[in-house]
Coordinates of C-alpha atoms in Angstrom, one line a residue:
X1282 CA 115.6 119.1 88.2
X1283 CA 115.0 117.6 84.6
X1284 CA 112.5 118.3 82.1
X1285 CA 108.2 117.1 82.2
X1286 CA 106.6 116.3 79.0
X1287 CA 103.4 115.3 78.8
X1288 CA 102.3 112.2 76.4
X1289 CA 98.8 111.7 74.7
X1290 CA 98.2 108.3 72.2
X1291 CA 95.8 107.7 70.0
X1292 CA 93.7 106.0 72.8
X1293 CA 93.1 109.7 74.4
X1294 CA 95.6 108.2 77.0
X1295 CA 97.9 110.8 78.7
X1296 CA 100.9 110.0 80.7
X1297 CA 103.5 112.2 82.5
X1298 CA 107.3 111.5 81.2
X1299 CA 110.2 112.7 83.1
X1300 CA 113.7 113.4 81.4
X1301 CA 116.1 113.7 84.7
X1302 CA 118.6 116.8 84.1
X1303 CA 121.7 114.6 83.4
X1304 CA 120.3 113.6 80.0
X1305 CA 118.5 116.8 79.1
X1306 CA 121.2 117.5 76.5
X1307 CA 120.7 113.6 75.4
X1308 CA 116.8 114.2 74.1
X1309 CA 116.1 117.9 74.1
X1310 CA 117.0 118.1 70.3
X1311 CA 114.1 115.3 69.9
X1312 CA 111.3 117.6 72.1
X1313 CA 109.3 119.2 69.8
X1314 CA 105.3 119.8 71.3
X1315 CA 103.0 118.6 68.7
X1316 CA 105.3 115.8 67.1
X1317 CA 104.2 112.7 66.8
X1318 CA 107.0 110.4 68.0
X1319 CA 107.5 106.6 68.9
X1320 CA 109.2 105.8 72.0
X1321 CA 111.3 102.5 73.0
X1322 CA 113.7 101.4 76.3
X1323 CA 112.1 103.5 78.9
X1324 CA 111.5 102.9 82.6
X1325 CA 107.8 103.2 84.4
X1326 CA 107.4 103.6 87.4
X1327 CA 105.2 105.1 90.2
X1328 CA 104.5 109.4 89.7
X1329 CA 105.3 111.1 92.8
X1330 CA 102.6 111.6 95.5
X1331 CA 103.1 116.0 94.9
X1332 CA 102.5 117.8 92.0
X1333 CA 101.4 115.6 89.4
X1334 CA 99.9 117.2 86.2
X1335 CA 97.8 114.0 85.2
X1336 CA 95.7 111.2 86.6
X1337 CA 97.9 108.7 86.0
X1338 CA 99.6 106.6 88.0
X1339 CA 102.1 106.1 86.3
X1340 CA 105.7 108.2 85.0
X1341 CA 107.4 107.4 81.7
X1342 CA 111.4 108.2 82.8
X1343 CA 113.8 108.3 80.4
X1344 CA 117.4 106.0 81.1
X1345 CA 120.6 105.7 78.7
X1346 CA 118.7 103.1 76.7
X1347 CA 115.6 105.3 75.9
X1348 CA 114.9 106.2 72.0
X1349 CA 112.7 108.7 70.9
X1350 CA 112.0 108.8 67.1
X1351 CA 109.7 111.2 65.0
X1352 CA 107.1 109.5 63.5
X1353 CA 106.6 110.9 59.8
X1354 CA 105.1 108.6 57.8
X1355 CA 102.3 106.8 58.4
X1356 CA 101.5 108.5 61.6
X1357 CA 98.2 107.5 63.6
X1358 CA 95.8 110.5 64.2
X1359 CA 96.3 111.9 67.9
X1360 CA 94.5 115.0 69.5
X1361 CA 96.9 117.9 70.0
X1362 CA 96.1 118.1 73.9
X1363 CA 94.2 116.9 76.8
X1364 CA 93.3 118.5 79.6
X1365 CA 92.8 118.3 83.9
X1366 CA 90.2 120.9 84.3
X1367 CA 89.0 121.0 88.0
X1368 CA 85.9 122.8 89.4
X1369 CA 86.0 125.0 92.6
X1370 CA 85.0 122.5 94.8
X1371 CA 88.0 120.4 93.6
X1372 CA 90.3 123.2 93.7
X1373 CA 89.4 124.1 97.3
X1374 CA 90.0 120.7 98.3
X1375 CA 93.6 120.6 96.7
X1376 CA 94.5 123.9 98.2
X1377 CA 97.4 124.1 99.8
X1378 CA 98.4 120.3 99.5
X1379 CA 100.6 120.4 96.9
X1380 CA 99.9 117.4 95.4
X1381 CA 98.0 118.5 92.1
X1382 CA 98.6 120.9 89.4
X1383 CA 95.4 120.9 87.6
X1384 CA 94.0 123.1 85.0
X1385 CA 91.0 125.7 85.3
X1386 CA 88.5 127.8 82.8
X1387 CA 87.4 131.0 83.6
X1388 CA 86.2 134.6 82.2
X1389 CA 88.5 137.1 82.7
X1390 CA 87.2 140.2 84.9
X1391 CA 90.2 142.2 85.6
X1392 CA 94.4 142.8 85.1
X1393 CA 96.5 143.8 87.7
X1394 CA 100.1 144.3 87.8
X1395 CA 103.0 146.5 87.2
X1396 CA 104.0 148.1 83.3
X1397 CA 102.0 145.6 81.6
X1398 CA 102.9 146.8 78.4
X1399 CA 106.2 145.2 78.6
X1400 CA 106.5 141.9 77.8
X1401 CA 110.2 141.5 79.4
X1402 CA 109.1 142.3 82.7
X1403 CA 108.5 139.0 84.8
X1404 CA 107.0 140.4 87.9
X1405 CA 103.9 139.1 89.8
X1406 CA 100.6 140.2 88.1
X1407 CA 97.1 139.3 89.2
X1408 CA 93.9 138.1 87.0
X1409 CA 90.7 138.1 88.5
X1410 CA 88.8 135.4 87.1
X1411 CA 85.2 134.3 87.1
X1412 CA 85.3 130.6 87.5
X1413 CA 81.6 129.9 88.2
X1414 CA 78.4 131.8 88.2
X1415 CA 79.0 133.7 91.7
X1416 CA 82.6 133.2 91.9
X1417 CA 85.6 135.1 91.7
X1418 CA 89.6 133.7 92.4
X1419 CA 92.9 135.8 92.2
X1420 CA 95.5 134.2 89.4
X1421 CA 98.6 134.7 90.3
X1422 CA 100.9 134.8 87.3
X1423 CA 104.7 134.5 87.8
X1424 CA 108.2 134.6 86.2
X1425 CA 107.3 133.4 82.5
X1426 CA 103.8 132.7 82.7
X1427 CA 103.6 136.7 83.8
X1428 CA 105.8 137.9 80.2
X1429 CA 103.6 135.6 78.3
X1430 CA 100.3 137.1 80.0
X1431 CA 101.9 141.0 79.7
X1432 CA 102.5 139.9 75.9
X1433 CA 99.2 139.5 74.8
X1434 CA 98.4 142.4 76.4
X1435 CA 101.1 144.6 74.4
X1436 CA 100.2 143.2 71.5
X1437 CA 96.0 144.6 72.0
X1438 CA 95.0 141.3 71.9
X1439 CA 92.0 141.7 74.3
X1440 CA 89.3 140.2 72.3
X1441 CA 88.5 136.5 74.1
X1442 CA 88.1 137.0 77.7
X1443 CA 87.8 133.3 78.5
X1444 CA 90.8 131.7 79.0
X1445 CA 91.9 128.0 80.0
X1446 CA 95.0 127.8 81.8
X1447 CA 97.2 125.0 82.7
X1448 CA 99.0 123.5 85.7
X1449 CA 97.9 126.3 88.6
X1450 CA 98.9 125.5 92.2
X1451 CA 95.9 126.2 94.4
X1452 CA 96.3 128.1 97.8
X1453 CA 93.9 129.2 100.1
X1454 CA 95.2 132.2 102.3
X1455 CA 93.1 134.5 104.5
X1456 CA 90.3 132.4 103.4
X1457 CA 90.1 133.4 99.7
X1458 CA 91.0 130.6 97.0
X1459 CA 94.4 131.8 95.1
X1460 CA 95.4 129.9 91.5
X1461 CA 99.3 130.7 91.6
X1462 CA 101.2 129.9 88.2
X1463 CA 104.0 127.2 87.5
X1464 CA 106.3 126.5 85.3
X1465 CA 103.8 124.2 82.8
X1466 CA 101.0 127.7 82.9
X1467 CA 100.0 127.6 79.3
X1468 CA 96.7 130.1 78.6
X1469 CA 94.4 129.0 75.8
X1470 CA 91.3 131.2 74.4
X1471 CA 90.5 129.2 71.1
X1472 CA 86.5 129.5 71.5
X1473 CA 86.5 125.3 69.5
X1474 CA 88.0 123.8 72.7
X1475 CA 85.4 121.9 74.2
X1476 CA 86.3 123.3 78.0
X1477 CA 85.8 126.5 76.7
X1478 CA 82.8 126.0 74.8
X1479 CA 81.1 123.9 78.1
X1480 CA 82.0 126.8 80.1
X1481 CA 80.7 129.6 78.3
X1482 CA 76.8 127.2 77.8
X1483 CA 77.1 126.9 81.7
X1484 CA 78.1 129.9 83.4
X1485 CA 76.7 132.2 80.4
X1486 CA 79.5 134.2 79.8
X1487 CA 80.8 136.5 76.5
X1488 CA 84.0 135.3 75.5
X1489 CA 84.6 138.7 74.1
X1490 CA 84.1 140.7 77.2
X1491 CA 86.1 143.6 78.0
X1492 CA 88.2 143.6 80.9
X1493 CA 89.9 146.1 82.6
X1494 CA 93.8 146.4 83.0
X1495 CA 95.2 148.9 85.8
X1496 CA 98.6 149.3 85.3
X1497 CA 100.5 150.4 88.7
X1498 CA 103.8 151.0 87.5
X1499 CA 103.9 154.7 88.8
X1500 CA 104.6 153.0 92.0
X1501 CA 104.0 152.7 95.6
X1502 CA 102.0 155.3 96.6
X1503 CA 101.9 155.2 100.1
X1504 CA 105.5 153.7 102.5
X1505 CA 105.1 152.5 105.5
X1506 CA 106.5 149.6 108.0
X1507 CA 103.8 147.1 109.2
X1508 CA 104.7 143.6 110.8
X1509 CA 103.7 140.3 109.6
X1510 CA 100.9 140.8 111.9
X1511 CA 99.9 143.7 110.5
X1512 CA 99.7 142.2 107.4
X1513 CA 97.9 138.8 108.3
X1514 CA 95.6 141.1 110.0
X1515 CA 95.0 143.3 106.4
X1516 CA 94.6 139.9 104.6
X1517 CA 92.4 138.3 107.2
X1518 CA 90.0 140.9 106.8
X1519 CA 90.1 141.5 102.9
X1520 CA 87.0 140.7 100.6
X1521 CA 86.3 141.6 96.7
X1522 CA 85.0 145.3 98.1
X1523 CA 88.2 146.0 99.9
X1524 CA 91.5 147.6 97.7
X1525 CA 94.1 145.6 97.1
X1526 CA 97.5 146.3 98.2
X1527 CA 101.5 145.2 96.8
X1528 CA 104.0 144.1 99.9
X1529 CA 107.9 144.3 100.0
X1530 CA 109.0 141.9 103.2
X1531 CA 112.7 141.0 104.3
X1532 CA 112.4 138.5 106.6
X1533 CA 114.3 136.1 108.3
X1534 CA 114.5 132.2 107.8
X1535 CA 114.4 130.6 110.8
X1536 CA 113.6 126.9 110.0
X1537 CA 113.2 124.8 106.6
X1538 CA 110.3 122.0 107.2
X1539 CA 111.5 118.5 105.2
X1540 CA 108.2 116.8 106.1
X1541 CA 107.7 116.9 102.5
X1542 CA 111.0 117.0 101.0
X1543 CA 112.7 119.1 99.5
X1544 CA 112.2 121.5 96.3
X1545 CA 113.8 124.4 95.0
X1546 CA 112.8 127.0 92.6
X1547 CA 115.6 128.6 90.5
X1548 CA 116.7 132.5 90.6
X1549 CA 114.7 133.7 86.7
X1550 CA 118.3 135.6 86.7
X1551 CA 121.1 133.6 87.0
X1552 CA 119.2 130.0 86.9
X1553 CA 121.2 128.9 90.4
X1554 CA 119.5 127.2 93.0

């Protein structure tokens, strides 16, 4: 659909800026994260009511007439990021709306997933993560957000446990609070940022705590066919003490709901719609 960038000034300001996909090829060779660059003939206008990454109400867009030109000399001091770190309370409340892809802090407690030693691999795998004193959410990590995750993990790199990741979509199923990754998932463990170091004073955790890893690429271990029932039933009635179990479905789409509009994620193969 086109490319997000985020933009912080030296005010501590941060705006969302929107390249649409017909002039990616225009400014992609001027994206560079971290530059400081000054930027001229660009259109505002309102940010979309659904996933929106910052407060603001605004969106930078880029048109034919936008410029975009590294700043090398002479360049004002500006913080290296910013970010939209919501509580559980917050997070419960976006659930399932859609319209907020903020960021969390939490210690990690456990790794699930399948042959996490390989960074290539791109399936789902799950981070249980303490968030507050007395509570635990799944993490969902997807597509690139999952190789990143199973890359740190190849490389033995388990010694900060608290993490800070960006842009989650919350979801509440079954009743339980699920943090599902995006595209804009970024992880962070650098002990100087302050959300990290705030979190740590108040919840009292060790960012070096070892977590455990189960790895569950020897495979299903038990087949059967269950219904959708079935398995609204099995989720319904799920709580931290109960195993957790991996689902294959094929099902059948009977009806796309436009109420609000329409999105598309891309095939991580072939990039199609």
């Amino acid at each position: 659909m086109g490319i997000t960038i985020l933009l912080l000034d030296e005010q501590d300001s941060v705006i969302h800026g929107f390249i649409p996909a017909n002039r990616a090829s225009q400014f992609r060779s001027c994206l560079k994260a971290g530059s400081i660059v000054r930027l001229d003939g660009f259109e505002v206008a309102r940010i979309p009511h659904m996933y929106k990454i910052t407060e603001h109400q605004f969106v930078i867009r880029f048109i034919p007439s936008t410029r975009i030109v590294e700043v090398l000399a002479n360049a004002p001091v500006i913080r290296s990021d910013k970010f939209l770190v919501r509580c559980i309370d917050h997070l419960q409340v976006l659930a399932n709306t859609n319209l907020e892809l903020p960021d969390v802090v939490g210690e990690i407690r456990s790794v699930q997933g399948s042959d996490l030693q390989n960074d290539t691999a791109t399936t789902r795998m799950v981070v249980r993560l303490l968030i507050e004193p007395t509570v635990t959410v799944n993490v969902s990590l997807w597509d690139e957000a999952a190789s990143a995750f199973r890359g740190r993990l190849r490389d033995g790199d388990k010694s900060q446990s608290v993490m800070l990741l960006t842009s989650v979509n919350p979801k509440l199923f079954g009743g339980n609070l699920y943090l599902n990754s995006t595209q804009g998932t970024r992880f962070y463990f650098d002990t100087t940022l302050p959300e990290i170091a705030e979190f740590v004073s108040r919840v009292g955790a060790t960012s070096a705590q070892v977590y455990s890893c189960v790895d569950t690429l020897e495979g299903i271990k038990k087949k059967e066919l269950v219904s959708i029932k079935d398995l609204n039933s099995f989720i319904s009635n799920s709580n931290e003490q109960t195993q957790e179990a991996d689902f294959l479905c094929k099902a059948r789409i009977v009806c796309v709901i436009p109420e609000n509009g329409w999105s598309f994620v891309s095939c991580t193969g072939c990039h199609k719609k």
